[in-house]
Amino acid sequence: MGYIPPEMVEKARRMDLLTYLQTFEPGELVHVSGNTYATATHDSLRISNGKWCWFSRGIGGRSALDYLVKVKGCSFLEAVETLSGIPCPETRPVHKKEPAPKRLLLPERAEHADRVIEYLKRRGICREVLEFCLETGRLYENRNGHSAVFMGMDKEGRPRYAAIRGMGETGYKGDASGSDKHFSFSIPGKCGTLQVFEGAVDVLSYATLRILDEKDWRQEHLLSLGGVYVSKRPMEQRKLPAALKQYLQDHPEIRTVITNLDDDRAGREAALAIERLLPEKYRVSLRLPLYGKDVNDTLCHRLGLPIVRTVQKGKKREEER
């Protein structure tokens, strides 16, 4: 089994079973009474007050991670990867064989995206950018929980990845089960320049800033890495982010790469790694946000909007304004 970074395990443990089922398997959730639920597959399994118990088997737990391991029979590694949406580093199969294709389990689409539109407008994203993403299928609203779903597609336009971002009090961040990190959220451009960001909201923020500057925001390629994390590996042992490597492979016309990652330790280290690991044929520039921690902070500051930042505290997320 491959090495599992502690931060990935912690991220996986944070999701409770009710949230997991509401987000990824809503058809499996059966309301019993009050705040008590069961599952369609196992009617003796009860979920209540942040805990679950499978009474016919005498087992239970708190997290979705416990459920995937004890009930669905996933290995610990598989469960962590499913909940975190990130493959564990240095994972090697016991036998060399073709891996089974990932099956992307997308959250159910709401009829309208009014809540997502309103939320992103509060983050400063302009209507033109939002309409483009909605019309091209890159953005929609989850019917259960009304979170934003940012789609990543391959070069044939097939959905291969989905980042789920909660709004308001939950602030949930995760990837849909079966997401392939090689195909993160992106907006293809027409020239040889690629702008790289940590998350989809920063992509939309940059596009909005281009419009405010009366520039053609569809010229440059825009790519989200789907997040970065602090690596304990020495620089010479690191690898390019999967999304960046795949995007450059699919768009050989790109020769300039500009990183727009967060102004924190993880962002700065990731930007430096990209600069050092990209082949010499690419011209690489590192760009820090003009204001605040990220590109959305810069946009909100320019528009005079309150800066929204999700803060992780133990198992809870909250927004600071």
mmCIF file of C-alpha atoms in Angstrom:
data_model
loop_
_atom_site.group_PDB
_atom_site.id
_atom_site.type_symbol
_atom_site.label_atom_id
_atom_site.label_comp_id
_atom_site.label_asym_id
_atom_site.label_seq_id
_atom_site.Cartn_x
_atom_site.Cartn_y
_atom_site.Cartn_z
ATOM 1 C CA MET A 1 0.000 0.000 0.000
ATOM 2 C CA GLY A 2 1.245 3.507 -0.827
ATOM 3 C CA TYR A 3 2.085 6.205 1.687
ATOM 4 C CA ILE A 4 -0.949 8.199 2.804
ATOM 5 C CA PRO A 5 -0.133 11.771 3.875
ATOM 6 C CA PRO A 6 -1.690 12.639 7.260
ATOM 7 C CA GLU A 7 -3.429 15.680 5.771
ATOM 8 C CA MET A 8 -5.291 13.413 3.325
ATOM 9 C CA VAL A 9 -6.449 11.103 6.127
ATOM 10 C CA GLU A 10 -7.598 14.095 8.173
ATOM 11 C CA LYS A 11 -9.540 15.485 5.199
ATOM 12 C CA ALA A 12 -11.228 12.107 4.666
ATOM 13 C CA ARG A 13 -12.154 11.743 8.352
ATOM 14 C CA ARG A 14 -13.866 15.143 8.415
ATOM 15 C CA MET A 15 -16.795 14.027 6.258
ATOM 16 C CA ASP A 16 -19.710 12.498 8.159
ATOM 17 C CA LEU A 17 -21.814 9.756 6.584
ATOM 18 C CA LEU A 18 -24.955 11.863 6.154
ATOM 19 C CA THR A 19 -23.037 14.514 4.183
ATOM 20 C CA TYR A 20 -21.368 11.820 2.059
ATOM 21 C CA LEU A 21 -24.666 10.178 1.128
ATOM 22 C CA GLN A 22 -26.436 13.491 0.484
ATOM 23 C CA THR A 23 -23.613 14.580 -1.828
ATOM 24 C CA PHE A 24 -22.568 11.412 -3.636
ATOM 25 C CA GLU A 25 -25.290 8.766 -3.168
ATOM 26 C CA PRO A 26 -28.591 10.594 -2.513
ATOM 27 C CA GLY A 27 -30.570 7.622 -3.835
ATOM 28 C CA GLU A 28 -29.133 5.490 -1.029
ATOM 29 C CA LEU A 29 -30.474 7.784 1.729
ATOM 30 C CA VAL A 30 -33.835 6.914 3.336
ATOM 31 C CA HIS A 31 -35.454 9.274 5.870
ATOM 32 C CA VAL A 32 -36.833 7.379 8.873
ATOM 33 C CA SER A 33 -37.967 10.123 11.257
ATOM 34 C CA GLY A 34 -36.697 13.406 12.673
ATOM 35 C CA ASN A 35 -32.944 13.478 12.129
ATOM 36 C CA THR A 36 -32.687 9.691 11.733
ATOM 37 C CA TYR A 37 -31.905 8.085 8.382
ATOM 38 C CA ALA A 38 -31.308 4.602 6.998
ATOM 39 C CA THR A 39 -29.814 3.355 3.755
ATOM 40 C CA ALA A 40 -31.698 1.710 0.921
ATOM 41 C CA THR A 41 -29.250 -1.203 0.845
ATOM 42 C CA HIS A 42 -29.146 -1.848 4.605
ATOM 43 C CA ASP A 43 -32.407 -0.969 6.356
ATOM 44 C CA SER A 44 -30.923 -1.855 9.760
ATOM 45 C CA LEU A 45 -28.229 0.781 9.367
ATOM 46 C CA ARG A 46 -29.217 3.976 11.146
ATOM 47 C CA ILE A 47 -27.661 7.447 10.905
ATOM 48 C CA SER A 48 -28.365 9.991 13.627
ATOM 49 C CA ASN A 49 -26.605 12.842 15.474
ATOM 50 C CA GLY A 50 -23.390 12.505 13.515
ATOM 51 C CA LYS A 51 -23.066 8.756 14.158
ATOM 52 C CA TRP A 52 -24.148 5.605 12.362
ATOM 53 C CA CYS A 53 -24.766 2.033 13.495
ATOM 54 C CA TRP A 54 -25.407 -1.129 11.485
ATOM 55 C CA PHE A 55 -27.489 -2.929 14.085
ATOM 56 C CA SER A 56 -27.757 -6.289 12.310
ATOM 57 C CA ARG A 57 -23.954 -6.541 12.243
ATOM 58 C CA GLY A 58 -23.221 -4.771 15.505
ATOM 59 C CA ILE A 59 -20.791 -2.275 13.973
ATOM 60 C CA GLY A 60 -20.831 1.479 13.719
ATOM 61 C CA GLY A 61 -18.798 4.654 13.485
ATOM 62 C CA ARG A 62 -18.877 8.389 12.991
ATOM 63 C CA SER A 63 -17.325 9.195 9.633
ATOM 64 C CA ALA A 64 -17.977 8.308 6.012
ATOM 65 C CA LEU A 65 -14.481 6.797 6.076
ATOM 66 C CA ASP A 66 -15.639 4.225 8.670
ATOM 67 C CA TYR A 67 -18.666 3.442 6.517
ATOM 68 C CA LEU A 68 -16.701 2.877 3.318
ATOM 69 C CA VAL A 69 -14.275 0.519 5.088
ATOM 70 C CA LYS A 70 -16.655 -1.389 7.404
ATOM 71 C CA VAL A 71 -19.801 -1.519 5.255
ATOM 72 C CA LYS A 72 -18.786 -1.160 1.615
ATOM 73 C CA GLY A 73 -15.588 -3.172 2.006
ATOM 74 C CA CYS A 74 -13.203 -0.567 0.586
ATOM 75 C CA SER A 75 -9.575 -0.706 1.570
ATOM 76 C CA PHE A 76 -8.430 2.155 3.787
ATOM 77 C CA LEU A 77 -6.445 3.534 0.843
ATOM 78 C CA GLU A 78 -9.441 3.369 -1.511
ATOM 79 C CA ALA A 79 -11.679 5.059 1.054
ATOM 80 C CA VAL A 80 -9.229 7.916 1.660
ATOM 81 C CA GLU A 81 -8.795 8.482 -2.072
ATOM 82 C CA THR A 82 -12.578 8.452 -2.624
ATOM 83 C CA LEU A 83 -13.264 11.039 0.075
ATOM 84 C CA SER A 84 -10.271 13.282 -0.566
ATOM 85 C CA GLY A 85 -10.468 13.072 -4.361
ATOM 86 C CA ILE A 86 -6.647 12.808 -4.531
ATOM 87 C CA PRO A 87 -4.672 9.630 -5.335
ATOM 88 C CA CYS A 88 -2.240 8.731 -2.561
ATOM 89 C CA PRO A 89 1.390 9.270 -3.626
ATOM 90 C CA GLU A 90 3.627 6.364 -4.540
ATOM 91 C CA THR A 91 0.713 3.939 -4.745
ATOM 92 C CA ARG A 92 1.660 0.795 -6.677
ATOM 93 C CA PRO A 93 -0.613 -2.162 -7.562
ATOM 94 C CA VAL A 94 0.523 -5.573 -6.394
ATOM 95 C CA HIS A 95 0.218 -6.955 -9.910
ATOM 96 C CA LYS A 96 0.857 -5.023 -13.078
ATOM 97 C CA LYS A 97 -2.418 -4.730 -14.931
ATOM 98 C CA GLU A 98 -4.528 -2.127 -16.625
ATOM 99 C CA PRO A 99 -6.372 -0.088 -13.982
ATOM 100 C CA ALA A 100 -10.147 -0.141 -14.148
ATOM 101 C CA PRO A 101 -11.543 3.076 -15.623
ATOM 102 C CA LYS A 102 -12.815 5.516 -13.028
ATOM 103 C CA ARG A 103 -16.579 5.977 -12.869
ATOM 104 C CA LEU A 104 -17.391 9.588 -12.156
ATOM 105 C CA LEU A 105 -20.329 9.882 -9.753
ATOM 106 C CA LEU A 106 -21.737 13.347 -10.279
ATOM 107 C CA PRO A 107 -24.054 15.048 -7.774
ATOM 108 C CA GLU A 108 -27.602 15.438 -9.055
ATOM 109 C CA ARG A 109 -28.133 18.655 -10.982
ATOM 110 C CA ALA A 110 -30.636 21.211 -9.694
ATOM 111 C CA GLU A 111 -33.170 22.644 -12.149
ATOM 112 C CA HIS A 112 -31.775 26.145 -11.627
ATOM 113 C CA ALA A 113 -28.432 27.525 -10.434
ATOM 114 C CA ASP A 114 -29.802 30.626 -8.701
ATOM 115 C CA ARG A 115 -28.042 30.050 -5.370
ATOM 116 C CA VAL A 116 -24.690 29.322 -6.982
ATOM 117 C CA ILE A 117 -24.981 32.386 -9.202
ATOM 118 C CA GLU A 118 -25.860 34.602 -6.235
ATOM 119 C CA TYR A 119 -22.979 33.206 -4.162
ATOM 120 C CA LEU A 120 -20.385 33.661 -6.907
ATOM 121 C CA LYS A 121 -21.655 37.172 -7.645
ATOM 122 C CA ARG A 122 -20.983 37.966 -3.982
ATOM 123 C CA ARG A 123 -17.444 36.756 -4.637
ATOM 124 C CA GLY A 124 -17.204 39.335 -7.426
ATOM 125 C CA ILE A 125 -17.578 37.006 -10.433
ATOM 126 C CA CYS A 126 -19.214 38.810 -13.349
ATOM 127 C CA ARG A 127 -22.299 37.611 -15.181
ATOM 128 C CA GLU A 128 -20.510 37.048 -18.500
ATOM 129 C CA VAL A 129 -18.090 34.525 -16.997
ATOM 130 C CA LEU A 130 -20.851 32.760 -15.059
ATOM 131 C CA GLU A 131 -23.073 32.453 -18.130
ATOM 132 C CA PHE A 132 -20.200 30.987 -20.147
ATOM 133 C CA CYS A 133 -19.524 28.335 -17.493
ATOM 134 C CA LEU A 134 -23.206 27.462 -17.120
ATOM 135 C CA GLU A 135 -23.807 27.256 -20.879
ATOM 136 C CA THR A 136 -20.739 25.040 -21.480
ATOM 137 C CA GLY A 137 -21.578 22.691 -18.599
ATOM 138 C CA ARG A 138 -18.567 23.701 -16.531
ATOM 139 C CA LEU A 139 -20.706 24.845 -13.611
ATOM 140 C CA TYR A 140 -24.004 23.770 -12.102
ATOM 141 C CA GLU A 141 -25.820 23.631 -8.764
ATOM 142 C CA ASN A 142 -26.110 20.413 -6.777
ATOM 143 C CA ARG A 143 -29.753 19.601 -6.058
ATOM 144 C CA ASN A 144 -28.869 18.138 -2.642
ATOM 145 C CA GLY A 145 -27.223 20.795 -0.522
ATOM 146 C CA HIS A 146 -27.180 23.409 -3.316
ATOM 147 C CA SER A 147 -23.390 23.440 -3.534
ATOM 148 C CA ALA A 148 -21.468 24.576 -6.606
ATOM 149 C CA VAL A 149 -20.137 21.858 -8.899
ATOM 150 C CA PHE A 150 -17.190 22.815 -11.117
ATOM 151 C CA MET A 151 -16.709 20.355 -13.968
ATOM 152 C CA GLY A 152 -13.410 19.312 -15.494
ATOM 153 C CA MET A 153 -13.481 17.846 -19.002
ATOM 154 C CA ASP A 154 -11.051 16.063 -21.293
ATOM 155 C CA LYS A 155 -10.160 17.429 -24.728
ATOM 156 C CA GLU A 156 -13.202 15.654 -26.224
ATOM 157 C CA GLY A 157 -15.467 17.552 -23.817
ATOM 158 C CA ARG A 158 -16.356 14.528 -21.659
ATOM 159 C CA PRO A 159 -16.804 15.112 -17.894
ATOM 160 C CA ARG A 160 -13.874 13.567 -16.015
ATOM 161 C CA TYR A 161 -13.682 15.575 -12.791
ATOM 162 C CA ALA A 162 -15.965 17.557 -10.500
ATOM 163 C CA ALA A 163 -15.014 19.858 -7.617
ATOM 164 C CA ILE A 164 -17.829 20.374 -5.098
ATOM 165 C CA ARG A 165 -17.751 23.631 -3.170
ATOM 166 C CA GLY A 166 -20.282 24.350 -0.447
ATOM 167 C CA MET A 167 -21.666 27.799 0.229
ATOM 168 C CA GLY A 168 -22.572 29.605 3.416
ATOM 169 C CA GLU A 169 -22.106 27.847 6.752
ATOM 170 C CA THR A 170 -20.793 24.436 5.619
ATOM 171 C CA GLY A 171 -17.950 25.601 3.401
ATOM 172 C CA TYR A 172 -17.498 21.969 2.282
ATOM 173 C CA LYS A 173 -14.738 21.303 -0.222
ATOM 174 C CA GLY A 174 -14.254 17.974 -1.943
ATOM 175 C CA ASP A 175 -14.139 16.170 -5.269
ATOM 176 C CA ALA A 176 -16.853 13.904 -6.640
ATOM 177 C CA SER A 177 -16.151 10.198 -6.301
ATOM 178 C CA GLY A 178 -14.306 8.905 -9.357
ATOM 179 C CA SER A 179 -12.844 12.307 -10.253
ATOM 180 C CA ASP A 180 -9.679 12.140 -12.327
ATOM 181 C CA LYS A 181 -7.327 14.864 -11.110
ATOM 182 C CA HIS A 182 -5.669 14.950 -14.547
ATOM 183 C CA PHE A 183 -8.736 16.771 -15.900
ATOM 184 C CA SER A 184 -9.382 19.587 -13.450
ATOM 185 C CA PHE A 185 -11.588 22.632 -14.082
ATOM 186 C CA SER A 186 -10.292 24.701 -16.994
ATOM 187 C CA ILE A 187 -11.261 27.218 -19.666
ATOM 188 C CA PRO A 188 -9.331 26.664 -22.925
ATOM 189 C CA GLY A 189 -7.810 29.679 -24.640
ATOM 190 C CA LYS A 190 -6.474 30.565 -28.071
ATOM 191 C CA CYS A 191 -2.861 31.649 -27.488
ATOM 192 C CA GLY A 192 0.287 30.018 -26.125
ATOM 193 C CA THR A 193 -0.070 31.251 -22.537
ATOM 194 C CA LEU A 194 -1.450 29.207 -19.651
ATOM 195 C CA GLN A 195 -2.522 30.838 -16.394
ATOM 196 C CA VAL A 196 -2.497 28.354 -13.468
ATOM 197 C CA PHE A 197 -4.577 28.684 -10.276
ATOM 198 C CA GLU A 198 -5.309 26.634 -7.181
ATOM 199 C CA GLY A 199 -9.101 26.588 -7.440
ATOM 200 C CA ALA A 200 -11.982 27.209 -9.816
ATOM 201 C CA VAL A 201 -13.125 30.410 -8.062
ATOM 202 C CA ASP A 202 -9.687 31.918 -8.699
ATOM 203 C CA VAL A 203 -10.010 30.996 -12.385
ATOM 204 C CA LEU A 204 -13.331 32.839 -12.570
ATOM 205 C CA SER A 205 -11.888 35.752 -10.577
ATOM 206 C CA TYR A 206 -8.993 36.159 -13.005
ATOM 207 C CA ALA A 207 -11.383 36.059 -15.973
ATOM 208 C CA THR A 208 -13.468 38.787 -14.321
ATOM 209 C CA LEU A 209 -10.367 40.922 -13.700
ATOM 210 C CA ARG A 210 -9.491 40.628 -17.403
ATOM 211 C CA ILE A 211 -12.956 41.917 -18.306
ATOM 212 C CA LEU A 212 -12.591 44.814 -15.856
ATOM 213 C CA ASP A 213 -9.300 45.669 -17.589
ATOM 214 C CA GLU A 214 -11.129 45.536 -20.964
ATOM 215 C CA LYS A 215 -9.029 42.560 -22.102
ATOM 216 C CA ASP A 216 -10.130 39.478 -24.033
ATOM 217 C CA TRP A 217 -10.483 36.919 -21.226
ATOM 218 C CA ARG A 218 -10.855 34.030 -23.698
ATOM 219 C CA GLN A 219 -7.358 34.438 -25.194
ATOM 220 C CA GLU A 220 -5.315 32.771 -22.444
ATOM 221 C CA HIS A 221 -5.762 29.213 -21.218
ATOM 222 C CA LEU A 222 -7.009 29.097 -17.593
ATOM 223 C CA LEU A 223 -6.453 26.023 -15.413
ATOM 224 C CA SER A 224 -7.290 25.085 -11.819
ATOM 225 C CA LEU A 225 -5.029 22.512 -10.164
ATOM 226 C CA GLY A 226 -7.831 21.465 -7.816
ATOM 227 C CA GLY A 227 -5.786 22.512 -4.791
ATOM 228 C CA VAL A 228 -2.180 22.106 -3.649
ATOM 229 C CA TYR A 229 -0.628 20.873 -0.416
ATOM 230 C CA VAL A 230 2.682 21.101 1.416
ATOM 231 C CA SER A 231 4.914 18.207 0.350
ATOM 232 C CA LYS A 232 7.507 16.603 2.612
ATOM 233 C CA ARG A 233 9.480 15.340 -0.366
ATOM 234 C CA PRO A 234 12.702 17.058 -1.416
ATOM 235 C CA MET A 235 12.316 19.168 -4.559
ATOM 236 C CA GLU A 236 14.140 16.666 -6.800
ATOM 237 C CA GLN A 237 11.595 13.943 -5.916
ATOM 238 C CA ARG A 238 8.467 15.964 -6.594
ATOM 239 C CA LYS A 239 6.252 15.700 -9.658
ATOM 240 C CA LEU A 240 4.288 18.182 -11.679
ATOM 241 C CA PRO A 241 0.615 18.456 -10.659
ATOM 242 C CA ALA A 242 -1.363 15.908 -12.664
ATOM 243 C CA ALA A 243 -3.748 18.551 -14.052
ATOM 244 C CA LEU A 244 -0.880 20.714 -15.324
ATOM 245 C CA LYS A 245 0.979 17.798 -16.909
ATOM 246 C CA GLN A 246 -2.168 16.602 -18.718
ATOM 247 C CA TYR A 247 -3.169 20.085 -19.891
ATOM 248 C CA LEU A 248 0.246 20.766 -21.410
ATOM 249 C CA GLN A 249 0.099 17.395 -23.134
ATOM 250 C CA ASP A 250 -3.333 18.185 -24.594
ATOM 251 C CA HIS A 251 -2.313 21.724 -25.657
ATOM 252 C CA PRO A 252 1.157 21.537 -27.247
ATOM 253 C CA GLU A 253 0.858 25.155 -28.460
ATOM 254 C CA ILE A 254 1.464 26.424 -24.912
ATOM 255 C CA ARG A 255 4.946 27.817 -24.283
ATOM 256 C CA THR A 256 4.375 30.259 -21.388
ATOM 257 C CA VAL A 257 3.118 29.164 -17.969
ATOM 258 C CA ILE A 258 2.201 31.733 -15.301
ATOM 259 C CA THR A 259 1.372 30.504 -11.795
ATOM 260 C CA ASN A 260 -1.186 32.466 -9.755
ATOM 261 C CA LEU A 261 -1.197 30.355 -6.591
ATOM 262 C CA ASP A 262 -2.087 31.417 -3.055
ATOM 263 C CA ASP A 263 0.305 33.561 -1.075
ATOM 264 C CA ASP A 264 0.898 30.954 1.634
ATOM 265 C CA ARG A 265 3.432 28.216 2.226
ATOM 266 C CA ALA A 266 1.658 25.564 0.141
ATOM 267 C CA GLY A 267 1.077 27.951 -2.766
ATOM 268 C CA ARG A 268 4.602 29.345 -2.814
ATOM 269 C CA GLU A 269 6.204 25.888 -2.607
ATOM 270 C CA ALA A 270 3.960 24.532 -5.370
ATOM 271 C CA ALA A 271 4.760 27.492 -7.628
ATOM 272 C CA LEU A 272 8.501 27.024 -7.055
ATOM 273 C CA ALA A 273 8.225 23.300 -7.802
ATOM 274 C CA ILE A 274 6.404 23.993 -11.074
ATOM 275 C CA GLU A 275 9.080 26.492 -12.096
ATOM 276 C CA ARG A 276 11.858 23.981 -11.439
ATOM 277 C CA LEU A 277 10.161 20.889 -12.840
ATOM 278 C CA LEU A 278 8.837 22.218 -16.145
ATOM 279 C CA PRO A 279 11.089 21.517 -19.151
ATOM 280 C CA GLU A 280 13.230 24.352 -20.476
ATOM 281 C CA LYS A 281 10.974 24.811 -23.514
ATOM 282 C CA TYR A 282 8.471 26.571 -21.230
ATOM 283 C CA ARG A 283 8.857 30.140 -20.042
ATOM 284 C CA VAL A 284 7.625 30.163 -16.434
ATOM 285 C CA SER A 285 6.610 33.155 -14.321
ATOM 286 C CA LEU A 286 5.466 33.233 -10.678
ATOM 287 C CA ARG A 287 2.788 35.794 -9.873
ATOM 288 C CA LEU A 288 1.551 36.568 -6.344
ATOM 289 C CA PRO A 289 -1.863 38.174 -5.721
ATOM 290 C CA LEU A 290 -1.818 41.971 -5.724
ATOM 291 C CA TYR A 291 -3.949 41.996 -2.576
ATOM 292 C CA GLY A 292 -4.717 39.390 0.082
ATOM 293 C CA LYS A 293 -4.134 35.675 -0.122
ATOM 294 C CA ASP A 294 -5.455 34.792 -3.579
ATOM 295 C CA VAL A 295 -6.877 36.097 -6.836
ATOM 296 C CA ASN A 296 -10.405 36.310 -5.456
ATOM 297 C CA ASP A 297 -9.155 38.520 -2.618
ATOM 298 C CA THR A 298 -7.653 40.830 -5.231
ATOM 299 C CA LEU A 299 -10.927 40.950 -7.175
ATOM 300 C CA CYS A 300 -13.053 41.597 -4.087
ATOM 301 C CA HIS A 301 -10.679 44.342 -2.944
ATOM 302 C CA ARG A 302 -10.890 46.007 -6.341
ATOM 303 C CA LEU A 303 -14.703 45.886 -6.335
ATOM 304 C CA GLY A 304 -14.995 46.970 -2.695
ATOM 305 C CA LEU A 305 -16.619 43.672 -1.696
ATOM 306 C CA PRO A 306 -16.150 41.833 1.637
ATOM 307 C CA ILE A 307 -13.473 39.159 1.372
ATOM 308 C CA VAL A 308 -14.844 35.661 1.970
ATOM 309 C CA ARG A 309 -12.382 33.160 3.375
ATOM 310 C CA THR A 310 -13.239 29.651 4.542
ATOM 311 C CA VAL A 311 -11.378 28.728 7.734
ATOM 312 C CA GLN A 312 -10.878 25.142 8.906
ATOM 313 C CA LYS A 313 -11.203 24.603 12.656
ATOM 314 C CA GLY A 314 -11.120 20.966 13.677
ATOM 315 C CA LYS A 315 -14.102 19.351 12.015
ATOM 316 C CA LYS A 316 -15.944 22.598 11.328
ATOM 317 C CA ARG A 317 -15.616 25.139 8.560
ATOM 318 C CA GLU A 318 -16.738 28.733 8.861
ATOM 319 C CA GLU A 319 -16.537 31.861 6.767
ATOM 320 C CA GLU A 320 -14.764 35.041 7.793
ATOM 321 C CA ARG A 321 -15.881 38.323 6.311
#
